[in-house]
Tab-separated table of C-alpha atoms and ligand atoms in Angstrom:
chain	number	residue	atom	x	y	z
A	1	MET	CA	-36.471	-2.371	-13.759
A	2	LYS	CA	-38.605	-3.170	-16.740
A	3	LEU	CA	-37.504	-0.182	-18.766
A	4	THR	CA	-33.822	-0.948	-18.316
A	5	ARG	CA	-34.373	-4.493	-19.475
A	6	PHE	CA	-36.275	-3.265	-22.476
A	7	VAL	CA	-33.521	-0.824	-23.419
A	8	LEU	CA	-30.926	-3.531	-22.970
A	9	ALA	CA	-32.889	-5.962	-25.128
A	10	ALA	CA	-33.302	-3.315	-27.813
A	11	ALA	CA	-29.578	-2.581	-27.731
A	12	ILE	CA	-28.726	-6.256	-28.110
A	13	ALA	CA	-31.239	-6.662	-30.923
A	14	ALA	CA	-29.764	-3.634	-32.693
A	15	ALA	CA	-26.239	-4.963	-32.231
A	16	CYS	CA	-27.205	-8.299	-33.721
A	17	GLY	CA	-29.059	-6.621	-36.541
A	18	SER	CA	-31.986	-8.957	-36.034
A	19	ALA	CA	-34.663	-9.816	-33.535
A	20	LEU	CA	-33.622	-11.470	-30.339
A	21	ALA	CA	-33.717	-15.240	-30.327
A	22	ALA	CA	-34.474	-15.412	-34.059
A	23	ASP	CA	-34.012	-18.934	-35.300
A	24	PRO	CA	-31.232	-19.677	-37.791
A	25	ILE	CA	-33.682	-20.538	-40.584
A	26	THR	CA	-35.304	-17.106	-40.360
A	27	GLN	CA	-31.922	-15.429	-40.047
A	28	ARG	CA	-30.523	-16.966	-43.228
A	29	GLN	CA	-33.793	-16.324	-45.102
A	30	ASP	CA	-33.604	-12.671	-44.025
A	31	VAL	CA	-30.157	-12.379	-45.579
A	32	PHE	CA	-31.419	-13.991	-48.798
A	33	LYS	CA	-34.312	-11.499	-48.854
A	34	ASP	CA	-31.706	-8.752	-48.745
A	35	TYR	CA	-29.867	-10.591	-51.572
A	36	LYS	CA	-33.029	-10.523	-53.655
A	37	LYS	CA	-33.595	-6.810	-53.105
A	38	THR	CA	-29.962	-5.797	-53.620
A	39	PHE	CA	-29.205	-8.100	-56.531
A	40	GLY	CA	-32.582	-7.338	-58.112
A	41	THR	CA	-31.939	-3.581	-58.037
A	42	MET	CA	-28.521	-4.184	-59.588
A	43	GLY	CA	-30.069	-6.454	-62.212
A	44	ASP	CA	-32.521	-3.750	-63.245
A	45	MET	CA	-29.587	-1.417	-63.918
A	46	VAL	CA	-27.583	-4.054	-65.775
A	47	LYS	CA	-30.556	-4.838	-67.993
A	48	GLY	CA	-31.277	-1.155	-68.562
A	49	LYS	CA	-34.689	-1.320	-66.905
A	50	THR	CA	-33.534	1.520	-64.679
A	51	PRO	CA	-30.749	3.987	-65.501
A	52	TYR	CA	-27.241	2.845	-64.578
A	53	ASP	CA	-26.018	4.909	-61.638
A	54	LYS	CA	-22.320	4.264	-61.109
A	55	ALA	CA	-22.162	5.322	-57.434
A	56	GLU	CA	-25.373	3.569	-56.458
A	57	PHE	CA	-24.416	0.375	-58.299
A	58	ALA	CA	-20.975	0.321	-56.666
A	59	LYS	CA	-22.593	0.785	-53.262
A	60	LEU	CA	-24.961	-2.134	-53.875
A	61	ALA	CA	-22.108	-4.320	-55.126
A	62	ALA	CA	-20.083	-3.525	-51.994
A	63	HIS	CA	-23.117	-4.439	-49.897
A	64	MET	CA	-23.491	-7.722	-51.801
A	65	GLU	CA	-19.897	-8.555	-50.994
A	66	VAL	CA	-20.579	-8.020	-47.291
A	67	ILE	CA	-23.763	-10.099	-47.198
A	68	SER	CA	-22.277	-12.855	-49.390
A	69	LYS	CA	-20.442	-13.990	-46.262
A	70	GLN	CA	-23.466	-14.029	-43.982
A	71	PRO	CA	-26.064	-16.733	-44.755
A	72	TRP	CA	-23.782	-19.734	-44.318
A	73	GLN	CA	-23.237	-19.492	-40.547
A	74	TYR	CA	-26.978	-20.052	-40.094
A	75	PHE	CA	-26.978	-23.459	-41.807
A	76	THR	CA	-26.495	-25.168	-38.472
A	77	PRO	CA	-27.003	-28.915	-38.017
A	78	GLY	CA	-30.651	-29.948	-37.781
A	79	THR	CA	-31.986	-26.891	-39.620
A	80	ASP	CA	-32.941	-28.899	-42.705
A	81	LYS	CA	-36.239	-29.488	-40.888
A	82	GLY	CA	-39.048	-26.953	-40.684
A	83	LYS	CA	-40.096	-24.072	-42.916
A	84	THR	CA	-37.033	-24.093	-45.083
A	85	GLY	CA	-36.046	-24.429	-48.708
A	86	ALA	CA	-32.747	-25.996	-47.697
A	87	LYS	CA	-32.096	-29.524	-48.923
A	88	ALA	CA	-30.583	-32.151	-46.652
A	89	GLU	CA	-27.694	-32.419	-49.173
A	90	ILE	CA	-26.212	-29.276	-47.595
A	91	TRP	CA	-25.246	-31.422	-44.648
A	92	SER	CA	-24.492	-34.647	-46.504
A	93	LYS	CA	-22.407	-33.069	-49.286
A	94	GLY	CA	-20.416	-30.645	-47.173
A	95	ALA	CA	-17.438	-30.349	-49.515
A	96	GLU	CA	-19.595	-29.492	-52.522
A	97	TRP	CA	-21.603	-27.010	-50.445
A	98	LYS	CA	-18.410	-25.250	-49.323
A	99	GLN	CA	-17.235	-25.102	-52.909
A	100	GLU	CA	-20.463	-23.406	-54.014
A	101	ILE	CA	-20.014	-20.864	-51.238
A	102	SER	CA	-16.422	-20.050	-52.142
A	103	LYS	CA	-17.264	-19.698	-55.852
A	104	HIS	CA	-20.081	-17.357	-54.895
A	105	GLU	CA	-17.958	-15.264	-52.522
A	106	ALA	CA	-15.181	-14.962	-55.107
A	107	ALA	CA	-17.578	-13.885	-57.878
A	108	THR	CA	-19.237	-11.350	-55.578
A	109	ALA	CA	-15.890	-9.871	-54.511
A	110	GLU	CA	-14.877	-9.607	-58.173
A	111	LEU	CA	-18.137	-7.842	-59.038
A	112	ALA	CA	-17.584	-5.299	-56.241
A	113	LYS	CA	-14.107	-4.605	-57.629
A	114	VAL	CA	-15.328	-4.179	-61.209
A	115	ALA	CA	-18.331	-2.101	-60.070
A	116	ALA	CA	-15.983	0.411	-58.476
A	117	THR	CA	-14.491	1.157	-61.919
A	118	GLY	CA	-17.889	2.064	-63.350
A	119	ASP	CA	-17.115	0.217	-66.587
A	120	LEU	CA	-20.548	-1.129	-67.468
A	121	ALA	CA	-19.167	-3.317	-70.282
A	122	ALA	CA	-17.050	-5.173	-67.714
A	123	ILE	CA	-19.750	-5.080	-65.051
A	124	LYS	CA	-22.264	-7.019	-67.141
A	125	PRO	CA	-20.295	-10.281	-67.373
A	126	ALA	CA	-19.165	-9.973	-63.739
A	127	PHE	CA	-22.792	-9.587	-62.700
A	128	GLY	CA	-23.749	-12.582	-64.814
A	129	LYS	CA	-21.076	-14.670	-63.129
A	130	VAL	CA	-22.501	-13.964	-59.694
A	131	GLY	CA	-25.967	-14.862	-60.974
A	132	GLN	CA	-24.606	-18.193	-62.167
A	133	THR	CA	-23.344	-18.973	-58.675
A	134	CYS	CA	-26.828	-18.305	-57.236
A	135	LYS	CA	-28.356	-20.667	-59.763
A	136	SER	CA	-25.698	-23.320	-59.453
A	137	CYS	CA	-26.118	-23.526	-55.695
A	138	HIS	CA	-29.914	-23.385	-55.817
A	139	ASP	CA	-30.001	-26.189	-58.411
A	140	THR	CA	-28.255	-28.544	-56.015
A	141	PHE	CA	-29.065	-27.317	-52.552
A	142	ARG	CA	-32.398	-25.481	-52.602
A	143	LYS	CA	-35.805	-27.086	-52.957
A	144	PRO	CA	-37.813	-25.813	-55.921
A	145	ASP	CA	-40.620	-23.420	-54.860
B	201	LIG	C1	-24.099	-21.677	-51.615
B	201	LIG	C2	-25.508	-21.772	-51.917
B	201	LIG	C3	-26.325	-20.558	-52.303
B	201	LIG	C4	-25.932	-19.464	-53.023
B	201	LIG	C5	-24.590	-19.150	-53.633
B	201	LIG	C6	-27.108	-18.616	-53.124
B	201	LIG	N1	-28.164	-19.179	-52.472
B	201	LIG	FE1	-30.033	-18.405	-52.324
B	201	LIG	N2	-30.577	-19.947	-51.120
B	201	LIG	C7	-29.805	-21.039	-50.803
B	201	LIG	C8	-30.542	-21.934	-49.936
B	201	LIG	C9	-30.058	-23.254	-49.385
B	201	LIG	C10	-31.800	-21.343	-49.720
B	201	LIG	C11	-32.949	-21.868	-48.837
B	201	LIG	C12	-32.805	-21.256	-47.442
B	201	LIG	C13	-33.899	-21.669	-46.487
B	201	LIG	O1	-35.094	-21.596	-46.854
B	201	LIG	O2	-33.567	-22.090	-45.361
B	201	LIG	C14	-31.786	-20.088	-50.485
B	201	LIG	C15	-32.852	-19.199	-50.535
B	201	LIG	C16	-32.889	-18.036	-51.299
B	201	LIG	C17	-34.021	-17.143	-51.376
B	201	LIG	C18	-35.360	-17.324	-50.659
B	201	LIG	C19	-35.318	-16.639	-49.301
B	201	LIG	C20	-36.655	-16.690	-48.564
B	201	LIG	O3	-37.408	-15.714	-48.643
B	201	LIG	O4	-36.952	-17.735	-47.950
B	201	LIG	C21	-33.672	-16.136	-52.242
B	201	LIG	C22	-34.522	-14.953	-52.670
B	201	LIG	C23	-32.305	-16.397	-52.669
B	201	LIG	N3	-31.862	-17.563	-52.070
B	201	LIG	C24	-31.614	-15.602	-53.544
B	201	LIG	C25	-30.270	-15.794	-53.877
B	201	LIG	C26	-29.524	-14.922	-54.769
B	201	LIG	C27	-30.081	-13.716	-55.493
B	201	LIG	C28	-28.268	-15.430	-54.837
B	201	LIG	C29	-27.088	-14.918	-55.603
B	201	LIG	C30	-26.802	-13.500	-55.567
B	201	LIG	C31	-28.234	-16.622	-53.991
B	201	LIG	N4	-29.469	-16.806	-53.435
B	201	LIG	C32	-27.115	-17.412	-53.798
B	201	LIG	C33	-28.532	-21.261	-51.240
B	201	LIG	C34	-27.735	-20.373	-51.960
C-alpha cells in the first residue's frame, strides 16, 4: 500500500523533526540556522532594535537552551568532508571541542534562568556571555565564510 507507506514515512519524518535520511551535516546546519534566527531575535531585543518583550524573550531563551544540546550529536566521524564549515580540529582536538560545548551549554542554561526573571539589566550580560561562547567555538572550530 503506497499510501500507508507514505503516511508512515511522514510520521517518522515528523517524529524526527527533520527529513528522512537527512545527512548529519545538513542536520547540524539546520540547528545552527535555528540558532541564528532565535539568537538574532533575542539580540534585537537586547540591543533595543525591537521592544523587549519579557514573555517572548523568555520563551526564546528556553528554546535556545533546548537546541544548545542538539548540534553536537551530528558531528559524527568523517563529516569534516563535504559542504561543511566544520574544521578537522573538531575530531583531532576532542577535549577542547567538548569544553567549548559545555561552556556554551552552561551559558545558555544560565541565560534561560535569568530571562525568566525579566530583569533586562541582568539579561544583557548573560546574553553577551552566550555570544562569547559562539565566537570562541567558531574561532577555533569553524572555517571562516
Ligand atoms: C562548540 C562549538 C560551537 C558553538 C558553541 C556554536 N557554534 Fe555555530 N557552528 C559551529 C560549527 C563547527 C559550525 C559549522 C557546521 C557545519 O557547517 O557543518 C557552525 C555553524 C554555524 C552557523 C552556520 C550554519 C549554516 O547555515 O551552515 C551559524 C549561523 C552558527 N553556527 C551560529 C551559532 C550561534 C548563534 C551560536 C551561539 C548562540 C553558535 N553558532 C555556537 C560550532 C559552534
